[in-house]
Amino acid sequence: MSDKNSENAKLTINNEDLRYSVDKGSIGPDVIDISKLYSDTGKFTYDPGFTSTASCKSTITYIDGEEGVLLYRGYPIEQLAEKGNYLETCYLLLNGELPNQSEYNEFDEIITNHTMVHEQLNRFFTGFRPDAHPMAIMCGVVGALSAFYHDSTDVNDPEQRKIACFRLIAKMPTLAAMAYKHSLGQPTIYPQNNLSYASNFLNMCFGVPTEDKDVNETLSKAMDKILILHADHEQNASTSTVRLAGSSGANPFACIASGIACLWGPAHGGANEACLRMLDEIGSVKNIPEFINKAKDKNDPFRLMGFGHRVYKNYDPRAKVMQKTCHELLDHLGLKNDPKLAIAMELEKIALEDDYFVEKKLYPNVDFYSGIVMKAMGFPMEMFTVLFSVGRTAGWVSQWDEMVEDKSQRIGRPRQLYVGNPGRDYQDIKQR
Ligand code: SDX
């Protein structure tokens, strides 16, 4: 992608004027290229949390946080969620274009034929306690894929990279379902090639060998929508982790395992589980004001889980789609009087009218309603972030592949502001 430098940025240090190019993207904020700053000045920039730092150029996903816009390869998330499906979204994120019918059919067949995992992987699951958190299992078994699929670990071979991306998209649902079945003490349900991606995943999670498969179409559509909404999100913490791991040349399975580990945190993908636990803790609508006050109290570490976002300073567009899916699903299941939904809706109403949240532009994010939907589908809270990781795999592998292809990318190696001891001599223990 060539950047047209329409202007320079001037930096004056020690009475010397330095100029750095300002590069424009196709839309969104410009960037100031400061890659020569250290060699020019001997100084670093300082940006903990990378609030003002662009780590790469990308053509995959665009977010306008002020307007609440999310585009996958230029297509609005609302349209993809409404009119497309997750497998089509995977193709779009990987290839940059929506597939035509024959491209879609071919991709569907490829992914379908990669859904089984090596039979020996079963042994990994028996090594985990039944009460192991499924995200702990996913970190382990996804990284372990690099011990089985050696023919798709050479990151310099585009063909091997493509197969690794297909394998990860295809096998994540299988592994996630195996982790869930392990926690139940139930036998693994194998993938069924005649089921759609979302239906196959639900069947592997909720099917049992003693009954014929029977996947509810409404649940399958809701699952597919959840996967689309979680598929990618620009340079979020877990995607940045995948890119950083990939910048060292690590194999794709290890990189995705690092993304899973990062996603697990409650400030990131773990927020859906934390949000539902919070709704449980609130317990009833009458307790909401107490929790709103706790969230506003600087001395209280409590935060409203599912609220706020580093980029969105408006309503997360995914949360709007998720809210609609939530109402539709609960209506379908006859759960529209679900007490958690009542608490969530009242909490959202109060928070959106409260000055603290309005001033800080704290809106519901994708995790606010997703937990209620996932619980209504029958998943335990511990599985919520696992479902997030299944959807996000399409974005992780697409961003990883874009990073490997980008010739301007080098190993990621940030510097620091050192505030430790400036130097001292070793003292023998007798002198300490
Ligand atoms: C995801 O990056 C992505 O794109 C992530 C994600 C994706 O798809 O990959 O969108 C998925 O991770 C969504 C976010 C899920 N996390 C949560 O819902 C956890 C609760 N939210 C927060 O912890 C927080 O809002 C973050 C982590 C999401 C964002 O943190 P920032 O950008 O570092 O903001 P901050 O912590 O500096 O907060 C700014 C101010 C602070 O007050 P002051 O110090 O300025 O007085 O807002 C306050 C915070 O105290 N604040 C909150 C709050 N979130 C921020 N106060 C109460 N409740 C909250 N949820």
XYZ file of C-alpha atoms and ligand atoms in Angstrom:
492
model
C 0.000 0.000 0.000
C 1.674 3.267 -0.998
C 1.102 6.193 1.310
C 0.869 9.689 -0.176
C 2.786 11.967 2.207
C 0.606 15.038 1.978
C 2.466 16.844 4.794
C 5.272 16.577 7.341
C 5.171 16.836 11.118
C 7.777 19.122 12.674
C 9.358 18.249 16.011
C 11.708 20.729 17.648
C 14.208 19.195 20.086
C 17.216 21.073 21.517
C 16.423 23.949 19.094
C 16.719 21.570 16.142
C 13.711 21.145 13.825
C 13.094 17.560 12.771
C 10.515 16.536 10.199
C 8.639 13.267 9.993
C 6.315 12.212 7.206
C 2.571 12.129 7.818
C 1.098 9.135 6.000
C -2.545 8.867 5.040
C -4.626 5.686 4.969
C -7.716 5.199 2.814
C -9.912 6.369 5.731
C -9.306 7.089 9.405
C -6.536 8.919 11.288
C -3.216 9.752 9.563
C 0.018 8.451 11.101
C 3.299 10.215 11.805
C 6.147 7.916 10.798
C 8.569 8.180 13.739
C 10.576 5.061 12.924
C 13.740 7.232 12.626
C 13.111 9.229 15.840
C 15.552 7.257 18.017
C 18.369 7.339 15.472
C 17.713 11.087 14.966
C 17.334 12.106 18.632
C 18.397 9.245 20.932
C 14.906 9.498 22.414
C 11.945 7.064 22.420
C 8.257 7.868 22.299
C 6.330 6.811 25.407
C 2.830 5.388 24.946
C 1.852 2.741 27.549
C -1.207 0.820 26.299
C -0.464 2.123 22.785
C -3.356 4.614 22.923
C -1.739 6.748 20.164
C 0.368 4.144 18.380
C -0.303 2.405 15.047
C 1.651 -0.860 15.013
C 1.130 -1.758 11.359
C -0.641 -1.033 8.104
C -3.662 -3.218 7.497
C -6.390 -3.661 4.895
C -8.543 -6.019 6.964
C -10.708 -4.210 9.544
C -11.547 -0.580 10.156
C -13.123 0.894 13.294
C -14.414 4.442 13.671
C -14.729 4.652 17.458
C -16.437 8.043 17.471
C -19.127 6.986 14.997
C -19.460 3.375 16.149
C -18.510 1.975 12.726
C -16.945 -1.471 12.132
C -15.989 -2.629 8.615
C -14.561 -6.022 7.614
C -12.708 -5.418 4.333
C -14.977 -2.383 3.839
C -18.284 -4.140 4.531
C -20.331 -2.883 7.551
C -20.627 -5.465 10.321
C -24.411 -4.964 10.440
C -24.780 -6.059 6.798
C -22.474 -9.054 7.167
C -24.299 -10.174 10.329
C -27.715 -9.710 8.707
C -27.075 -11.099 5.221
C -23.970 -13.303 5.379
C -22.641 -16.200 7.422
C -19.475 -16.885 9.391
C -17.778 -19.079 6.790
C -18.293 -16.386 4.152
C -16.856 -13.859 6.624
C -13.789 -16.099 7.113
C -13.263 -16.148 3.334
C -13.672 -12.351 3.189
C -11.179 -11.715 6.013
C -8.639 -14.149 4.544
C -8.923 -13.132 0.874
C -10.186 -9.545 0.917
C -13.265 -10.216 -1.219
C -16.623 -11.935 -0.720
C -16.657 -15.333 -2.478
C -18.888 -16.115 -5.450
C -20.922 -19.305 -5.208
C -18.250 -21.652 -6.568
C -15.528 -20.058 -4.409
C -17.826 -20.391 -1.394
C -18.637 -24.032 -2.118
C -14.935 -24.861 -2.523
C -14.006 -23.051 0.722
C -16.855 -24.736 2.596
C -15.643 -28.145 1.413
C -12.023 -27.419 2.369
C -12.946 -26.247 5.881
C -15.374 -29.142 6.347
C -12.656 -31.642 5.458
C -10.284 -30.184 8.048
C -12.677 -30.268 11.030
C -11.392 -33.544 12.524
C -8.310 -33.436 14.770
C -5.549 -36.059 15.048
C -6.960 -38.866 17.219
C -3.970 -38.704 19.571
C -5.025 -35.170 20.595
C -7.766 -36.814 22.662
C -5.062 -37.816 25.132
C -4.346 -34.191 25.951
C -7.889 -33.743 27.245
C -7.719 -36.729 29.608
C -4.691 -35.040 31.205
C -6.795 -32.070 32.358
C -8.959 -32.132 35.495
C -12.704 -32.018 34.647
C -12.915 -28.651 36.425
C -10.065 -27.137 34.378
C -11.149 -23.827 32.847
C -11.757 -24.533 29.129
C -9.597 -21.537 28.176
C -6.683 -23.228 29.977
C -7.348 -26.319 27.865
C -7.577 -24.280 24.648
C -4.246 -22.567 25.346
C -2.667 -26.006 25.674
C -4.249 -27.981 22.870
C -4.121 -25.227 20.221
C -0.401 -24.764 20.833
C -0.051 -28.559 20.685
C -1.394 -28.572 17.102
C 2.143 -27.548 16.051
C 3.266 -30.958 17.339
C 0.915 -32.700 14.890
C 0.709 -30.620 11.725
C 4.361 -30.152 10.799
C 3.435 -29.794 7.112
C 1.860 -26.386 7.811
C 4.340 -24.709 10.126
C 6.787 -23.181 7.621
C 5.711 -19.540 7.775
C 7.760 -18.686 4.658
C 5.725 -21.047 2.482
C 2.464 -19.346 1.384
C 0.845 -22.720 0.694
C 1.661 -23.984 4.199
C 0.391 -20.714 5.701
C -2.905 -21.119 3.827
C -3.371 -24.710 5.053
C -2.554 -23.633 8.625
C -5.246 -20.925 8.398
C -7.784 -23.466 7.090
C -6.860 -25.983 9.790
C -7.222 -23.431 12.579
C -10.600 -22.132 11.355
C -11.808 -25.713 10.907
C -10.460 -27.238 14.110
C -11.158 -24.540 16.693
C -14.856 -25.527 17.014
C -13.883 -29.194 17.317
C -11.346 -28.471 20.080
C -13.727 -26.085 21.853
C -16.453 -28.735 21.846
C -13.967 -31.365 23.085
C -13.024 -29.075 25.987
C -16.702 -28.637 26.847
C -17.444 -32.376 26.626
C -14.412 -33.084 28.827
C -15.838 -30.806 31.522
C -19.115 -32.762 31.362
C -17.493 -36.177 31.397
C -19.305 -36.914 28.144
C -17.823 -38.597 25.053
C -16.538 -36.463 22.182
C -19.009 -35.947 19.353
C -17.246 -36.038 15.996
C -17.784 -33.359 13.338
C -20.589 -34.114 10.850
C -19.765 -33.084 7.291
C -23.411 -32.600 6.371
C -23.909 -29.821 8.954
C -23.170 -26.093 8.542
C -20.260 -24.651 10.497
C -22.402 -23.294 13.358
C -24.734 -26.321 13.460
C -21.732 -28.654 13.489
C -20.276 -26.773 16.448
C -23.564 -26.879 18.386
C -23.959 -30.574 17.602
C -20.426 -31.324 18.856
C -21.224 -29.378 22.035
C -24.734 -30.540 22.816
C -25.147 -33.777 20.861
C -24.865 -37.189 22.553
C -24.062 -40.565 20.947
C -27.343 -41.993 22.222
C -29.531 -39.635 20.196
C -29.756 -38.532 16.557
C -28.429 -35.060 15.931
C -31.107 -32.384 16.150
C -29.768 -28.830 15.935
C -32.247 -25.997 16.476
C -32.061 -23.698 13.428
C -32.668 -20.551 15.499
C -29.827 -21.440 17.860
C -27.597 -22.187 14.872
C -28.338 -18.783 13.310
C -27.654 -17.061 16.643
C -24.374 -18.977 17.005
C -23.339 -18.037 13.470
C -24.078 -14.379 14.198
C -21.997 -14.493 17.400
C -19.075 -15.876 15.391
C -19.401 -13.137 12.734
C -19.532 -10.381 15.386
C -16.385 -11.721 17.070
C -14.421 -12.509 13.903
C -12.017 -9.560 13.856
C -11.461 -6.183 15.452
C -8.362 -4.387 14.143
C -5.302 -4.364 16.444
C -6.951 -5.398 19.747
C -4.809 -6.892 22.507
C -5.046 -10.540 21.412
C -4.552 -9.765 17.713
C -1.534 -7.625 18.586
C -0.245 -10.577 20.637
C -0.656 -12.882 17.637
C 1.163 -10.382 15.407
C 3.993 -9.928 17.916
C 4.424 -13.690 18.328
C 4.318 -14.083 14.546
C 6.938 -11.354 14.042
C 9.552 -13.694 15.539
C 8.693 -16.354 12.951
C 6.842 -18.581 15.429
C 4.565 -21.154 13.813
C 0.878 -20.239 13.313
C -0.482 -22.664 15.927
C 1.804 -21.222 18.620
C 0.798 -17.689 17.573
C -2.916 -18.415 17.846
C -2.340 -20.083 21.239
C -0.731 -16.812 22.393
C -3.804 -14.916 21.192
C -6.072 -17.275 23.161
C -4.027 -16.659 26.303
C -4.341 -12.880 25.905
C -8.065 -13.013 25.057
C -8.738 -14.818 28.356
C -8.198 -11.650 30.415
C -11.374 -10.057 31.918
C -10.454 -6.673 30.418
C -10.593 -8.301 26.964
C -12.398 -11.449 25.838
C -12.965 -12.631 29.391
C -15.427 -9.742 29.874
C -18.425 -11.775 28.654
C -17.956 -14.297 31.472
C -17.168 -11.477 33.929
C -20.283 -9.581 32.789
C -22.596 -12.477 33.523
C -20.944 -13.012 36.902
C -21.519 -9.305 37.540
C -25.235 -9.626 36.644
C -25.416 -12.597 39.022
C -23.761 -10.509 41.747
C -26.159 -7.585 41.170
C -28.964 -10.100 41.603
C -31.899 -7.748 41.117
C -32.811 -4.436 39.493
C -33.086 -2.748 42.890
C -29.366 -3.322 43.558
C -28.243 -1.588 40.345
C -27.689 1.922 41.852
C -25.266 0.446 44.418
C -23.187 -1.166 41.673
C -23.280 1.951 39.487
C -21.840 3.880 42.441
C -19.161 1.227 42.963
C -18.200 1.528 39.270
C -17.872 5.300 39.665
C -15.871 5.128 42.897
C -12.162 5.722 42.088
C -11.212 3.822 45.245
C -13.231 0.772 44.207
C -11.617 -1.512 41.584
C -15.098 -2.654 40.474
C -15.948 -1.852 36.842
C -19.131 -2.437 34.896
C -18.083 -5.433 32.808
C -19.305 -5.208 29.237
C -19.043 -1.416 29.364
C -16.395 0.868 27.905
C -13.897 0.370 25.130
C -10.471 1.683 24.171
C -11.659 2.624 20.688
C -15.465 2.908 20.742
C -16.539 6.199 22.284
C -19.998 5.457 20.957
C -22.223 2.393 21.014
C -20.274 -0.720 19.878
C -22.140 -1.661 16.648
C -21.695 -5.317 17.564
C -23.514 -4.730 20.860
C -26.550 -3.433 18.953
C -26.673 -6.566 16.779
C -26.065 -8.746 19.835
C -28.871 -6.987 21.738
C -31.282 -7.696 18.864
C -30.142 -11.332 18.696
C -30.562 -11.571 22.460
C -34.199 -10.436 22.351
C -34.995 -12.676 19.345
C -33.411 -15.757 20.928
C -34.953 -15.273 24.360
C -38.365 -14.743 22.712
C -37.860 -17.941 20.696
C -36.887 -19.870 23.832
C -39.705 -18.382 25.910
C -37.133 -16.729 28.196
C -37.957 -13.099 27.515
C -38.583 -12.627 31.230
C -35.040 -13.836 31.989
C -34.084 -11.895 35.151
C -30.539 -11.352 33.854
C -31.897 -9.685 30.721
C -34.082 -7.435 32.886
C -31.068 -6.438 34.993
C -28.909 -5.896 31.875
C -31.523 -3.689 30.191
C -32.103 -1.598 33.327
C -28.337 -1.337 33.949
C -27.794 -0.164 30.373
C -30.629 2.384 30.645
C -29.366 3.841 33.934
C -25.688 3.889 32.878
C -26.431 5.584 29.545
C -28.190 8.398 31.419
C -25.556 8.751 34.147
C -23.148 11.729 33.767
C -20.090 9.628 34.710
C -20.638 7.181 31.856
C -21.787 9.896 29.445
C -18.742 12.107 30.104
C -16.312 9.173 29.820
C -18.189 7.890 26.733
C -18.674 4.464 28.267
C -21.156 2.436 26.217
C -22.057 -1.267 26.180
C -19.565 -3.299 24.145
C -19.887 -6.642 22.387
C -19.504 -8.501 25.685
C -22.504 -6.893 27.373
C -25.242 -8.988 25.782
C -23.218 -11.887 24.388
C -23.066 -13.674 27.738
C -26.862 -13.648 28.098
C -27.207 -15.102 24.589
C -24.573 -17.770 25.203
C -26.160 -18.750 28.515
C -29.600 -18.950 26.874
C -28.054 -21.302 24.297
C -27.045 -23.629 27.141
C -23.341 -22.790 27.545
C -21.854 -22.421 31.037
C -20.085 -19.087 31.719
C -16.652 -20.734 31.485
C -17.290 -21.440 27.785
C -18.142 -17.835 26.809
C -14.571 -16.732 26.058
C -13.928 -20.026 24.284
C -16.774 -19.138 21.888
C -15.187 -15.701 21.448
C -11.868 -17.397 20.549
C -13.592 -19.628 17.977
C -15.021 -16.581 16.194
C -11.834 -14.510 16.526
C -9.673 -17.216 14.944
C -10.669 -15.958 11.472
C -9.333 -12.501 12.339
C -6.225 -13.768 14.098
C -5.114 -15.951 11.169
C -5.938 -13.219 8.613
C -3.989 -10.581 10.534
C -1.110 -13.024 11.123
C -0.933 -13.848 7.417
C -1.034 -10.144 6.485
C 1.834 -9.496 8.923
C 3.989 -12.311 7.494
C 3.317 -11.031 3.948
C 4.192 -7.421 4.882
C 7.834 -6.954 3.878
C 8.111 -3.806 6.034
C 7.364 -5.820 9.167
C 10.331 -6.752 11.412
C 10.450 -8.521 14.753
C 8.439 -6.453 17.220
C 10.758 -5.158 19.912
C 9.487 -2.118 21.896
C 11.909 -0.130 24.110
C 11.268 1.412 27.554
C 11.749 4.342 29.885
C 14.182 2.844 32.417
C 13.521 4.065 35.966
C 15.559 1.408 37.797
C 18.943 1.562 39.528
C 21.472 3.406 37.288
C 24.286 0.971 38.096
C 26.179 -0.383 41.166
C 28.843 -2.972 42.037
C 28.208 -6.457 43.391
C 28.729 -6.748 47.143
C 29.750 -9.942 48.900
C 26.962 -11.305 51.082
C 29.022 -10.502 54.206
C 28.889 -6.791 53.301
C 25.091 -6.622 52.682
C -13.135 -6.384 24.217
O -9.718 -3.710 21.835
C -10.732 -4.364 21.349
O -11.156 -4.169 20.232
C -11.334 -5.398 22.280
C -12.608 -6.077 21.802
C -12.342 -6.977 20.607
O -13.288 -7.253 19.869
O -11.176 -7.460 20.476
O -13.570 -5.112 21.451
C -13.193 -6.996 22.860
O -12.182 -6.611 24.906
C -14.225 -5.441 24.647
C -13.945 -4.798 26.047
C -14.344 -5.816 27.103
N -13.901 -5.384 28.421
C -14.795 -4.973 29.361
O -16.003 -4.842 29.149
C -14.184 -4.718 30.727
C -14.727 -3.389 31.309
N -14.184 -2.309 30.488
C -12.957 -1.725 30.912
O -12.129 -2.366 31.768
C -12.351 -0.711 29.939
O -13.380 0.050 29.448
C -11.535 -1.272 28.803
C -10.471 -2.196 29.271
C -12.409 -1.988 27.826
C -10.884 -0.076 28.092
O -9.949 0.443 28.964
P -9.104 1.789 28.586
O -9.340 2.187 27.177
O -7.714 1.576 29.044
O -9.831 2.886 29.424
P -9.446 3.226 30.903
O -9.324 1.968 31.700
O -8.293 4.179 30.876
O -10.772 4.000 31.393
C -10.954 5.352 31.073
C -11.798 5.887 32.217
C -11.186 5.539 33.583
O -11.598 6.564 34.486
P -10.486 7.778 34.810
O -9.256 7.070 35.343
O -10.252 8.449 33.486
O -11.204 8.616 35.827
O -13.093 5.259 32.198
C -13.259 4.467 33.373
C -11.877 4.253 33.982
O -11.977 4.123 35.390
N -13.847 3.182 32.925
C -14.804 2.534 33.561
C -15.074 1.413 32.771
N -14.263 1.395 31.712
C -13.490 2.508 31.804
N -15.461 2.803 34.722
C -16.411 1.902 35.081
N -16.751 0.779 34.368
C -16.084 0.515 33.209
N -16.390 -0.590 32.514
